Backbone as JSON, one array per atom type, in Angstrom:
{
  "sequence": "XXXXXXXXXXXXXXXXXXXXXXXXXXXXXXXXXXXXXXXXXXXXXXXXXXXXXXXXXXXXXXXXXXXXXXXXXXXXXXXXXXXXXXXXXXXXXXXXXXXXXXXXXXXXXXXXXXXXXXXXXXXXXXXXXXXXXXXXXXXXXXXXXXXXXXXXXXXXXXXXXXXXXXXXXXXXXXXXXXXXXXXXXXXXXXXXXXXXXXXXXXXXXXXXXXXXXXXXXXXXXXXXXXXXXXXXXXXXXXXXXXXXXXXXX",
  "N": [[-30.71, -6.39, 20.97], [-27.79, -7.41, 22.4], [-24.78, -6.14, 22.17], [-22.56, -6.64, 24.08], [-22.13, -9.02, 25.32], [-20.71, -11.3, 24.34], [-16.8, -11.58, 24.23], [-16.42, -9.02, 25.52], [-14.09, -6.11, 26.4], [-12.96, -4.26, 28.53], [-10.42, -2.81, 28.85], [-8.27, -3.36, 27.12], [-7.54, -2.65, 23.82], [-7.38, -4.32, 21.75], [-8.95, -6.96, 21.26], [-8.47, -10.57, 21.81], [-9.64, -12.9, 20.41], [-10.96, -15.97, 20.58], [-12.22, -17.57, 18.4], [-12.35, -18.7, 15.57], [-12.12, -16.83, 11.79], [-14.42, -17.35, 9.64], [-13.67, -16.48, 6.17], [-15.13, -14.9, 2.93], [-15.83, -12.35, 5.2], [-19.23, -11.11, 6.06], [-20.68, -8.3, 6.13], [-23.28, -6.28, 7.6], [-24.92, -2.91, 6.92], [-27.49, -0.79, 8.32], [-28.19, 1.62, 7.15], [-27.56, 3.88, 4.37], [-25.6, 5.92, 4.89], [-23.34, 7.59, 6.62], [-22.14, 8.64, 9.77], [-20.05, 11.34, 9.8], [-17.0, 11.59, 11.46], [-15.64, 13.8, 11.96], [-15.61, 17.4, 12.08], [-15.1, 18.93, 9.72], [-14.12, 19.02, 6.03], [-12.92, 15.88, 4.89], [-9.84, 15.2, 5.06], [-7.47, 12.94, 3.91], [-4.57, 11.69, 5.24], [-2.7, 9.93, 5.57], [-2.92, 6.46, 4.68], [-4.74, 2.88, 4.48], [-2.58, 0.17, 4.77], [0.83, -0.52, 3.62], [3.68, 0.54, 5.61], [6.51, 2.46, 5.84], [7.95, -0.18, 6.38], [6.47, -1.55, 8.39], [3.23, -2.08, 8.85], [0.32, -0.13, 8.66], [-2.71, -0.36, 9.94], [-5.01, 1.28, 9.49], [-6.53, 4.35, 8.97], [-5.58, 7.61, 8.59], [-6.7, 10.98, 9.28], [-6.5, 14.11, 8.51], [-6.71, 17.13, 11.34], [-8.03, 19.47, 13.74], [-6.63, 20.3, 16.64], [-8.41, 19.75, 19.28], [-10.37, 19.98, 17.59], [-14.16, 18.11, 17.48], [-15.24, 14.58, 17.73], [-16.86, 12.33, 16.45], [-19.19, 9.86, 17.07], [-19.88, 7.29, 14.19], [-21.55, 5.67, 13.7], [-24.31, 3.9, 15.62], [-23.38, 2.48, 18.9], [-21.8, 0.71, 21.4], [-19.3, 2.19, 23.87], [-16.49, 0.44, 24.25], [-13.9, 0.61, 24.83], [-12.24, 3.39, 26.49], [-9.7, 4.79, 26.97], [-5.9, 5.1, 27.49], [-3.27, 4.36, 25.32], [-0.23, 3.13, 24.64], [1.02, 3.32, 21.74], [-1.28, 4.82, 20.83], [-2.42, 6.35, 21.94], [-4.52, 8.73, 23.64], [-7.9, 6.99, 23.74], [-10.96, 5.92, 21.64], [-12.58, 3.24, 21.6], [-15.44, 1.94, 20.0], [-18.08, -0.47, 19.98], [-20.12, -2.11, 17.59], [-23.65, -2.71, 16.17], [-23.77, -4.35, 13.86], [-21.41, -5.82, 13.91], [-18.75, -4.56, 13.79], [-16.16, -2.84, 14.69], [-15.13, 0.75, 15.81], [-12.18, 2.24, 15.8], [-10.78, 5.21, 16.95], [-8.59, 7.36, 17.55], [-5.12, 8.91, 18.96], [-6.56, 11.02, 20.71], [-7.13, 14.25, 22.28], [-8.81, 14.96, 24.37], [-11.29, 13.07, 26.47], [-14.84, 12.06, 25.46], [-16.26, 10.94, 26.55], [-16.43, 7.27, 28.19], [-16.1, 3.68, 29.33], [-18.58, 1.62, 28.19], [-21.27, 3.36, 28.02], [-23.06, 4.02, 25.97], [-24.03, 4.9, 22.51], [-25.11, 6.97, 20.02], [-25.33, 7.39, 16.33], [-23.5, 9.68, 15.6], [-22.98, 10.94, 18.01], [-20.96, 12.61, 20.3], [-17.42, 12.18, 21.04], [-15.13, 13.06, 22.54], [-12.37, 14.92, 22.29], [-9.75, 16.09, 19.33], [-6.8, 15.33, 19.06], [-2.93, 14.78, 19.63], [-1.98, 12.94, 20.98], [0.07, 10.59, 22.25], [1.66, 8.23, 20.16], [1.85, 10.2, 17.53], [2.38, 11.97, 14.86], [1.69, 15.66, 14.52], [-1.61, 16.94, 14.52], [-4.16, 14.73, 14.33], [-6.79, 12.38, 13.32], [-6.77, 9.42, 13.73], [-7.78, 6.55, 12.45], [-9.09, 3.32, 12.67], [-11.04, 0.66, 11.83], [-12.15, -2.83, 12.96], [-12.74, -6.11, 12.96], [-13.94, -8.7, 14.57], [-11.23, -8.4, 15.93], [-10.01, -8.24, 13.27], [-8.26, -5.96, 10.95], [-9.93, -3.91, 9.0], [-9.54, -2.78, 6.17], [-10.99, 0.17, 5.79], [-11.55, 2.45, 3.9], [-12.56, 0.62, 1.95], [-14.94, -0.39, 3.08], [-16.44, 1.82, 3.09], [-16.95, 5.37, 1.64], [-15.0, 7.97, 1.77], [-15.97, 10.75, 1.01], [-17.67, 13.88, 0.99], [-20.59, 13.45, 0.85], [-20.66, 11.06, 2.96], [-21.0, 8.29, 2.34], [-21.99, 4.68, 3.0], [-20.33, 1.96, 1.2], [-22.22, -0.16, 0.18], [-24.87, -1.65, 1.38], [-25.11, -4.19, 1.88], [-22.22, -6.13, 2.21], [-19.29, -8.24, 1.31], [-16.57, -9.25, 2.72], [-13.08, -9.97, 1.74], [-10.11, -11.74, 2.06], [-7.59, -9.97, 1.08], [-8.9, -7.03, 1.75], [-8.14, -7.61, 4.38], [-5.43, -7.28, 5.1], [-2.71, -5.57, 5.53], [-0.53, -5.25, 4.08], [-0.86, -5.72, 1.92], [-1.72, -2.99, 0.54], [-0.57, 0.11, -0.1], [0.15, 3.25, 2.08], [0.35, 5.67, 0.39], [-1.56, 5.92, -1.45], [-4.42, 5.03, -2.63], [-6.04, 1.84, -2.61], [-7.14, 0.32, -5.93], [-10.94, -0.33, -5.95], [-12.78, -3.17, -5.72], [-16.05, -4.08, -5.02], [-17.9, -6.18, -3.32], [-20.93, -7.6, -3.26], [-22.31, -10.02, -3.15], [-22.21, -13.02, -1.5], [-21.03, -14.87, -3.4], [-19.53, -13.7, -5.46], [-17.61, -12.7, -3.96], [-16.24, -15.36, -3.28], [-15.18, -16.03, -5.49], [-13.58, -14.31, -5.98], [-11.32, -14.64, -3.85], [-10.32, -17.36, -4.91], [-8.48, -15.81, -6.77], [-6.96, -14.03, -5.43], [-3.81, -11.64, -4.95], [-0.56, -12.97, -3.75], [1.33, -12.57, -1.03], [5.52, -11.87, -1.34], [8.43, -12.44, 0.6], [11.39, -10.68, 0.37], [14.46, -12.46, 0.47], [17.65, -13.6, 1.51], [20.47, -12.51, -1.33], [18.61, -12.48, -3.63], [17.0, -11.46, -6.53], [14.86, -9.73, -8.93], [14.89, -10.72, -11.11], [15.4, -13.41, -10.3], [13.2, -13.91, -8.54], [11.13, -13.4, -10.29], [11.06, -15.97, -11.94], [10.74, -18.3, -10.04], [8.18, -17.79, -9.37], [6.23, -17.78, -11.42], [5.79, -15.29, -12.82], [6.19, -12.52, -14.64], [8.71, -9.57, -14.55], [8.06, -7.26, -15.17], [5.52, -7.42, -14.26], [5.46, -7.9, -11.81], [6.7, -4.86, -11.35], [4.55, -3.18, -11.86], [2.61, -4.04, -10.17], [3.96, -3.43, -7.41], [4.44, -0.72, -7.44], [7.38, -0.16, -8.28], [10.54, 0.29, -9.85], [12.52, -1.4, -12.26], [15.19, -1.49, -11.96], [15.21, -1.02, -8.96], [16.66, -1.1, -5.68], [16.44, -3.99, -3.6], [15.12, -4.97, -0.47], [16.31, -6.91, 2.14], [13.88, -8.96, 3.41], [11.63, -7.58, 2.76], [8.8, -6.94, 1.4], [6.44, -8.19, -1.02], [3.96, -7.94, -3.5], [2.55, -10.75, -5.15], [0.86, -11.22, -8.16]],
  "CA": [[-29.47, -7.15, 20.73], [-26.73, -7.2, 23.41], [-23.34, -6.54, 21.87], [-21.51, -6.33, 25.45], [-22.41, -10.48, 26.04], [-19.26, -12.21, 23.81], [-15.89, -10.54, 24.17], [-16.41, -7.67, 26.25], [-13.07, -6.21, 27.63], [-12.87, -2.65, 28.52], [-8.99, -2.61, 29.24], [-7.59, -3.17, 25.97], [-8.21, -1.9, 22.51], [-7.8, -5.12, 20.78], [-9.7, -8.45, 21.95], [-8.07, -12.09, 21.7], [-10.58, -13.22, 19.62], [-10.64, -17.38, 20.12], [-13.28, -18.2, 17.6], [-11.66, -18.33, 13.87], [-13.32, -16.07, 11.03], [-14.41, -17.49, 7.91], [-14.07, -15.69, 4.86], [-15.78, -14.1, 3.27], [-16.94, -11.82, 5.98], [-20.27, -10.73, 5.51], [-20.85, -7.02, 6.73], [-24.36, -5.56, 6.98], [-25.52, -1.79, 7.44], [-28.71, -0.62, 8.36], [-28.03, 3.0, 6.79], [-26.43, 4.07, 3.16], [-24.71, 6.79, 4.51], [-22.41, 7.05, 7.93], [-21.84, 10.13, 9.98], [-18.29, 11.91, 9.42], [-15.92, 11.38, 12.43], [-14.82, 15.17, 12.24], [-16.86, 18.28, 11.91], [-14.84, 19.35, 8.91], [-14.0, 18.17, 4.97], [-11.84, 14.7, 5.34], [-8.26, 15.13, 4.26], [-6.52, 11.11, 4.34], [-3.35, 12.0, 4.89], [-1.89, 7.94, 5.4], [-3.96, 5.18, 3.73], [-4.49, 1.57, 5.39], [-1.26, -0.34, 4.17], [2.25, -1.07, 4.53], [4.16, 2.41, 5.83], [7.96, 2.65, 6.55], [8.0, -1.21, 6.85], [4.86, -1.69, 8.95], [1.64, -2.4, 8.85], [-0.73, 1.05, 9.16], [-3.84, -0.94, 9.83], [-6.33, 2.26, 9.39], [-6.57, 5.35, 8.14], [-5.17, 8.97, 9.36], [-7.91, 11.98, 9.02], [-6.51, 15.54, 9.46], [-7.58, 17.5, 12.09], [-7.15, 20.49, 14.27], [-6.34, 19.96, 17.9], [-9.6, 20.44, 19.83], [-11.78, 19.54, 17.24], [-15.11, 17.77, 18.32], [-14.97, 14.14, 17.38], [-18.24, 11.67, 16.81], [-19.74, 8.37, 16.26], [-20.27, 7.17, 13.09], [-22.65, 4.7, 13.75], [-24.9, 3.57, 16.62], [-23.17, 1.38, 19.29], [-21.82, 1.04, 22.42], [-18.53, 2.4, 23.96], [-16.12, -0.29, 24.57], [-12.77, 0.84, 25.32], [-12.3, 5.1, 26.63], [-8.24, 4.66, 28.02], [-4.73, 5.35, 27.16], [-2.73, 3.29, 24.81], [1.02, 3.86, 24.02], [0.86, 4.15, 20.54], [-2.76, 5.27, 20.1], [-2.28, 7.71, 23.1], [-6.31, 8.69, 24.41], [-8.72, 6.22, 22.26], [-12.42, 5.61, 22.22], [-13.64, 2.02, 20.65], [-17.06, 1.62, 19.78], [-18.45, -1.77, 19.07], [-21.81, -1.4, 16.41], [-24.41, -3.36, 16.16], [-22.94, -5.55, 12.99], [-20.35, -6.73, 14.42], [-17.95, -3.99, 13.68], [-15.69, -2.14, 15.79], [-14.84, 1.62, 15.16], [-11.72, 2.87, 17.07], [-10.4, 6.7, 17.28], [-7.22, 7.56, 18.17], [-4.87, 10.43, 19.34], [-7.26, 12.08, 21.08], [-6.76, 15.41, 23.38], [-10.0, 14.52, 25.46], [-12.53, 11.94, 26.33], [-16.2, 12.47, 26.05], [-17.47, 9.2, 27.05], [-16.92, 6.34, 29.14], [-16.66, 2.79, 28.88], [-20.32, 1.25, 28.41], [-21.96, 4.33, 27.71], [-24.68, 3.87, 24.85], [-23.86, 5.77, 21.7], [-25.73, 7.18, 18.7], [-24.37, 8.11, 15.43], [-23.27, 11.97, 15.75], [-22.72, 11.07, 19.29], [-19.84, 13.22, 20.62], [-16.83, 11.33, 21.82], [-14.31, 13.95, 22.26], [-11.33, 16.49, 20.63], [-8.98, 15.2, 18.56], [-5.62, 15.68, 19.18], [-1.48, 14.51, 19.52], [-1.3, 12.06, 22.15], [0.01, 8.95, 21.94], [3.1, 8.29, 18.82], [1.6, 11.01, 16.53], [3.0, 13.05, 14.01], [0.87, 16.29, 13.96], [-3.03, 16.39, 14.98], [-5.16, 13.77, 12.91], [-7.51, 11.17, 13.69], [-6.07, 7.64, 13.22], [-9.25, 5.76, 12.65], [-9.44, 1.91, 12.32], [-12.23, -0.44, 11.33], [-12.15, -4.13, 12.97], [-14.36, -7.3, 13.13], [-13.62, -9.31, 15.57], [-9.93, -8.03, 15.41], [-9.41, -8.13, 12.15], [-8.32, -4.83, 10.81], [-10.58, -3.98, 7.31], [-9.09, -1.67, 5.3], [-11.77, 1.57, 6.05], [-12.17, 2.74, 2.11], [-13.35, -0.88, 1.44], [-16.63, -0.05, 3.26], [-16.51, 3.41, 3.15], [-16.29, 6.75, 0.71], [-14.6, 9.38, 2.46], [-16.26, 12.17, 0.66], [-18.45, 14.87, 1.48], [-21.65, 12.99, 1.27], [-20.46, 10.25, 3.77], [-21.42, 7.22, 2.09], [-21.33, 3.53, 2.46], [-20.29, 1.43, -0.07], [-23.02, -1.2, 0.04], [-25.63, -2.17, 2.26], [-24.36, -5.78, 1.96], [-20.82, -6.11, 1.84], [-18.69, -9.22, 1.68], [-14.92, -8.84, 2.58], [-12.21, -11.16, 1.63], [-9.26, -11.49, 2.83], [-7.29, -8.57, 0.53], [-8.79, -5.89, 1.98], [-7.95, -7.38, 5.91], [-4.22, -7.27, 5.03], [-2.65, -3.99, 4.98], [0.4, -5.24, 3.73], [-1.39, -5.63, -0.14], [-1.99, -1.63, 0.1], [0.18, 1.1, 0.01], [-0.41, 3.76, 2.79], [0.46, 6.42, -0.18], [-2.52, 5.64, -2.32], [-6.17, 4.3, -2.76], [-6.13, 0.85, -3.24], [-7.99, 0.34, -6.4], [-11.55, -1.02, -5.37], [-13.81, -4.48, -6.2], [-16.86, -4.34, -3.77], [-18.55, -7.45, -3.38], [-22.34, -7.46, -2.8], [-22.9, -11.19, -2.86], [-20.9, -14.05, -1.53], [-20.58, -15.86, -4.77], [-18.8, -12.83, -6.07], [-16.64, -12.57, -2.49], [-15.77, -16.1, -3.26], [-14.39, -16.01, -6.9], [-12.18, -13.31, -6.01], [-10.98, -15.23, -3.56], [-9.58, -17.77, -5.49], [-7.21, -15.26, -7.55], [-6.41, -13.1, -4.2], [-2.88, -12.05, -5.06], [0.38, -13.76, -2.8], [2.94, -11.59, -0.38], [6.43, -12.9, -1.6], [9.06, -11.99, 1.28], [12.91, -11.18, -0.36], [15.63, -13.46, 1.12], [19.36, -12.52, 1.26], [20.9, -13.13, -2.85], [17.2, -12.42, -4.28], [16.91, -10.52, -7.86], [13.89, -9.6, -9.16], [14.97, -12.12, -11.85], [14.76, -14.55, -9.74], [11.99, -13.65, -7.76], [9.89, -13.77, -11.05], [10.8, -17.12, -12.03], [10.44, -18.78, -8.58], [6.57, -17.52, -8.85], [5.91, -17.86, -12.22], [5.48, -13.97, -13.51], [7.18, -11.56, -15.29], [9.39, -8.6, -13.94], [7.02, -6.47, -15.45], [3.98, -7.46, -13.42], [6.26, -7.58, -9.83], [6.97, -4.03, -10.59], [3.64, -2.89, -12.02], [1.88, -4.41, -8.52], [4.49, -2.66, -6.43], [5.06, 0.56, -8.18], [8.83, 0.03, -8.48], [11.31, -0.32, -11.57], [13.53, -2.15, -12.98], [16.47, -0.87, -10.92], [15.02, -0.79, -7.6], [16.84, -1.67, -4.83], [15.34, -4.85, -2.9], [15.8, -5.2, 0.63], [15.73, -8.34, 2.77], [12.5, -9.04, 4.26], [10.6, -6.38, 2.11], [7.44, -7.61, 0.85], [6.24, -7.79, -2.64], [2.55, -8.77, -3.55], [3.04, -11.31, -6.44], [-0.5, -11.31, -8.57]],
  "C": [[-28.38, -6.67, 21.68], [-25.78, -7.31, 22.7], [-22.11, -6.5, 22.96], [-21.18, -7.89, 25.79], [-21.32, -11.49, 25.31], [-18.1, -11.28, 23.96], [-15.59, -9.33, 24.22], [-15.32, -7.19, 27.27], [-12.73, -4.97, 27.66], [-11.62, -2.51, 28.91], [-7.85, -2.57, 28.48], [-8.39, -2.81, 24.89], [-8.39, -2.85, 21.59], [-8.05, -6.45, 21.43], [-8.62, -9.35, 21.22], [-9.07, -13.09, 21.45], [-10.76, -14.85, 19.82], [-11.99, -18.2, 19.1], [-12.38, -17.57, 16.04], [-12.63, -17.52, 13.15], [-13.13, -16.55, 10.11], [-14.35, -16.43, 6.79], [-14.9, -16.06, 4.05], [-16.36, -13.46, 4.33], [-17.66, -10.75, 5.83], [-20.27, -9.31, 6.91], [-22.37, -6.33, 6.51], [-24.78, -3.99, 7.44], [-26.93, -1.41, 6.84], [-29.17, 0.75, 7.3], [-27.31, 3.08, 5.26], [-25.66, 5.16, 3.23], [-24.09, 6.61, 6.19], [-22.56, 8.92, 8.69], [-20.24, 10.63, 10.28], [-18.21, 11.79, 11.1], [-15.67, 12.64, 13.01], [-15.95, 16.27, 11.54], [-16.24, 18.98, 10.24], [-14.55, 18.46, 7.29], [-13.05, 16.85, 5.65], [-10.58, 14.55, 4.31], [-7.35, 13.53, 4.62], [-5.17, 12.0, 3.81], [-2.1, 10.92, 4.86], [-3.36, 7.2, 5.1], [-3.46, 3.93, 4.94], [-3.56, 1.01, 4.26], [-0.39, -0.15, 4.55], [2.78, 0.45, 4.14], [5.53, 2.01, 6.56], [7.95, 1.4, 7.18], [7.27, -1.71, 7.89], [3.94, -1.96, 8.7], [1.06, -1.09, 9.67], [-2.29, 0.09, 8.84], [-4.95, 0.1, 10.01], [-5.6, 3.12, 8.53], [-6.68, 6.99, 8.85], [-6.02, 10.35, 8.84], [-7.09, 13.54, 9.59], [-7.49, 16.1, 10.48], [-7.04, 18.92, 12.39], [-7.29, 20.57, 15.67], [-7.52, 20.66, 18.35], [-10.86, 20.06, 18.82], [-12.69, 18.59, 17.56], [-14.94, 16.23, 16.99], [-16.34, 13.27, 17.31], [-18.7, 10.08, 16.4], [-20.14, 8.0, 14.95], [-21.18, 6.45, 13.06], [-22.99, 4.75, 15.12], [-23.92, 2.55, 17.32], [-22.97, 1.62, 20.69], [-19.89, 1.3, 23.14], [-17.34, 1.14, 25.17], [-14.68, -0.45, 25.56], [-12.56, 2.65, 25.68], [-10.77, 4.89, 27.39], [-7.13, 4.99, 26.84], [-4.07, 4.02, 26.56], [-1.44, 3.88, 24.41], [1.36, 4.75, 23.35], [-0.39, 4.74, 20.0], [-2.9, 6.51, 20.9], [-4.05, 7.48, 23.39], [-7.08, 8.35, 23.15], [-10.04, 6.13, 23.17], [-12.25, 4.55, 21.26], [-14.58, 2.1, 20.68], [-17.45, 0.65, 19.21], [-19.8, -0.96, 18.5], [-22.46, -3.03, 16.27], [-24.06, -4.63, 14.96], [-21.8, -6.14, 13.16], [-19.08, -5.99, 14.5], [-17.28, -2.85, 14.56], [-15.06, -0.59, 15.61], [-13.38, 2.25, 16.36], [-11.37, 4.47, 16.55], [-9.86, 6.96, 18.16], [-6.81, 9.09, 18.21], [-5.52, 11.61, 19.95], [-6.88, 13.07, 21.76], [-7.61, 15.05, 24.27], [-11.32, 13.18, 25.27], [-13.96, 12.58, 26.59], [-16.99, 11.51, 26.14], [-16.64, 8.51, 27.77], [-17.12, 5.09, 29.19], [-18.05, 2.28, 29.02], [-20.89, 2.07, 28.63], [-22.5, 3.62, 26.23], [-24.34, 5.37, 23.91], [-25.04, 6.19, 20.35], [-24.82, 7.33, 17.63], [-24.72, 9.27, 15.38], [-23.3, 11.73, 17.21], [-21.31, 11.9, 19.89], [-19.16, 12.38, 21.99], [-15.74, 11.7, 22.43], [-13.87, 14.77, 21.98], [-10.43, 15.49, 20.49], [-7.41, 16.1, 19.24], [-3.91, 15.33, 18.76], [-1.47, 13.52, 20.11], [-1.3, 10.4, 21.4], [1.79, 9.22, 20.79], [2.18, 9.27, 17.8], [2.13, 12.03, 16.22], [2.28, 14.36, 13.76], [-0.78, 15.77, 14.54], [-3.39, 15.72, 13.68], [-5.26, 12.33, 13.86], [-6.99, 9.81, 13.23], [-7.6, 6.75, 14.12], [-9.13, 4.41, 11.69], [-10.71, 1.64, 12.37], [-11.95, -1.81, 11.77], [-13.1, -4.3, 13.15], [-13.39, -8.33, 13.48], [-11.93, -9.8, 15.92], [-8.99, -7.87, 14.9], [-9.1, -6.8, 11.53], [-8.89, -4.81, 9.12], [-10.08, -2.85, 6.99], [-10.86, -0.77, 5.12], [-12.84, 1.86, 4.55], [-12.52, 1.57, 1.89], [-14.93, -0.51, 1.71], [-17.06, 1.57, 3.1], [-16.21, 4.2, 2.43], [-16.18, 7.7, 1.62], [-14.88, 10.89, 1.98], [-17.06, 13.2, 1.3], [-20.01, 14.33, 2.02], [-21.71, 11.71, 2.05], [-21.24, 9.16, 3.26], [-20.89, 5.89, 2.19], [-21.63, 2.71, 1.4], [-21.14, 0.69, -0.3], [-23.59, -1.33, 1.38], [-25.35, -3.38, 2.79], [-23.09, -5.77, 1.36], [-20.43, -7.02, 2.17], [-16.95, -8.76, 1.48], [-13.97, -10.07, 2.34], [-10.99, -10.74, 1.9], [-7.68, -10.5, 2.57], [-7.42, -7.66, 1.3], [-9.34, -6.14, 4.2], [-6.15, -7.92, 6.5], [-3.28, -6.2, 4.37], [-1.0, -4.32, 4.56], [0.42, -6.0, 2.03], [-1.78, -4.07, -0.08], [-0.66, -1.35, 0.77], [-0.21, 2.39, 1.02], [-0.6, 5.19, 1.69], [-0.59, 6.63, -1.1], [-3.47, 4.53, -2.16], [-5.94, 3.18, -3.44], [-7.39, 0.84, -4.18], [-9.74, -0.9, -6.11], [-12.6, -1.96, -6.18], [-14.65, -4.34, -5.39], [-17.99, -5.26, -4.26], [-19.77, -7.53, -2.68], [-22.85, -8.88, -2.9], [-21.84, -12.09, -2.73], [-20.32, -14.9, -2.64], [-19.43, -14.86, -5.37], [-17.1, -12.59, -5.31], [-15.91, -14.12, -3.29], [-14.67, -16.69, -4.27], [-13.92, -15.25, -6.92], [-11.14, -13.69, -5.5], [-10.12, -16.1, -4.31], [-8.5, -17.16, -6.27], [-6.64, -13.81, -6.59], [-4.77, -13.07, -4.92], [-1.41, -12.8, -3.78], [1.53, -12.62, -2.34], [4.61, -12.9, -0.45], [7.13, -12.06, -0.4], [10.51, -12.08, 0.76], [13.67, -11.51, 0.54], [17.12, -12.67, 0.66], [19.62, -13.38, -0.47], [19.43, -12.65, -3.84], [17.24, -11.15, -5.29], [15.48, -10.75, -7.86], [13.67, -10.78, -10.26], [15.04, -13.45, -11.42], [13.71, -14.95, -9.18], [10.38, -14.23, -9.0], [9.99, -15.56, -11.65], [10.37, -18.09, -11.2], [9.36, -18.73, -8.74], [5.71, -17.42, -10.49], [5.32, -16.97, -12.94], [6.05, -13.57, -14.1], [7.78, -10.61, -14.1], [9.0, -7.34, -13.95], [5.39, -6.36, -14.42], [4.78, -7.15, -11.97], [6.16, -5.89, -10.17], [5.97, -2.86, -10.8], [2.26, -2.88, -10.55], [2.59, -3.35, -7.44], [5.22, -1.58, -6.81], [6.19, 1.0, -7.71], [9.15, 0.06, -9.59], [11.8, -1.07, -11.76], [14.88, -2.78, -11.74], [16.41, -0.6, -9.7], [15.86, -1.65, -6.68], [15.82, -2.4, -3.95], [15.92, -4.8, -1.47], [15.3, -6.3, 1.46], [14.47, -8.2, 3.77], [11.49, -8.01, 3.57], [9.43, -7.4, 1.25], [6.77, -7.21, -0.44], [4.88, -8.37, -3.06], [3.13, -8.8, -5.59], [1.24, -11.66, -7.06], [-0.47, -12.18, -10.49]]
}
């Protein structure tokens, strides 16, 4: 299987995808477990979700400058260059369609279009780039969608994935329904019928306008004031601010 032969661009980190993606998208791995990123335990120190009015589309992995960094899966190395905010990155497309990147690095140990394994060594981890502190800032796309990471993945000790067959919907490829502070709680969908009836009750991002109460907000959308601040672990008394985003469920 050639994954180099559709949308192969070794110069940027994220493709211009012109083919739409249906949802559900169907994810398959060959393996039930992955190989860790970092030679040590995995401390998440930011979550995929909305951060200081942003969008953190991955997930931040302590580290310690110099440490040895690796493939998690089999694939092939797509992008090895400098990016602003990512500073020295490796991409790795994988054989399912999925794209693994790894950020902040201190060094490169690969190469675009080099041929990877999983436990392939791709690096040290490092600062470079906008980073706060060493730690791996590791995304998950498909076909440059960003998937929220913990969706397919347990970050524990025994490196497991969540399902062999995984269907994603479109929740967990919008990091502005998670919180970067906490584990979105998880549904994993092992057959599309299941993907599809979640679907239908996906919850809605409301955006606040200038004048906007929460008392208004809930009538407008037909909830309580209780559920708005139960979804977005606020109170009562929270200050709203214009343009802040509120997932209405």
């Amino acid at each position: 299987m050639d994954i180099t032969s559709e949308f192969w661009d070794t110069s940027k980190i994220k493709i211009d995808y012109d083919t739409e993606v249906a949802y559900p998208i169907h994810i398959q791995f060959k393996d039930t477990n992955y190989v860790s990123p970092i030679p040590r335990n995995k401390v998440i120190t930011s979550r995929y979700g909305w951060r200081k009015g942003r969008a953190h589309k991955g997930i931040d992995i302590d580290l310690i400058t110099g440490d040895s960094l690796y493939a998690m899966f089999d694939g092939v190395v797509r992008f090895a260059n400098y990016s602003s905010g990512h500073g020295r990155t490796v991409v790795v497309r994988h054989f399912n369609g999925l794209e693994t990147v790894y950020a902040h690095l201190s060094r490169y140990g690969v190469k675009e279009n080099d041929t990877v394994v999983a436990g392939s060594y791709l690096g040290k981890g490092g600062t470079s780039g906008n980073a706060r502190g060493s730690h791996l800032h590791l995304e998950m796309n498909y076909k440059g969608i960003p998937v929220n990471p913990e969706y397919l993945l347990d970050f524990n000790e025994n490196n497991e994935i969540r399902a062999k067959d995984i269907w994603i919907t479109k929740t967990w490829t919008r990091p502005e329904l998670h919180s970067s502070k906490r584990q979105s709680k998880l549904e994993i969908f092992s057959t599309e019928e299941e993907a599809i009836a979640s679907m239908n009750r996906e919850p809605k991002v409301y955006i606040v306008k200038k004048g906007d109460t929460l008392s208004k907000i809930s009538l407008r959308n037909n909830t309580s004031i209780t559920a708005i601040c139960k979804s977005n672990h606020m109170k009562r008394n929270s200050t709203l601010r214009i343009g802040q985003k509120l997932i209405i469920e």
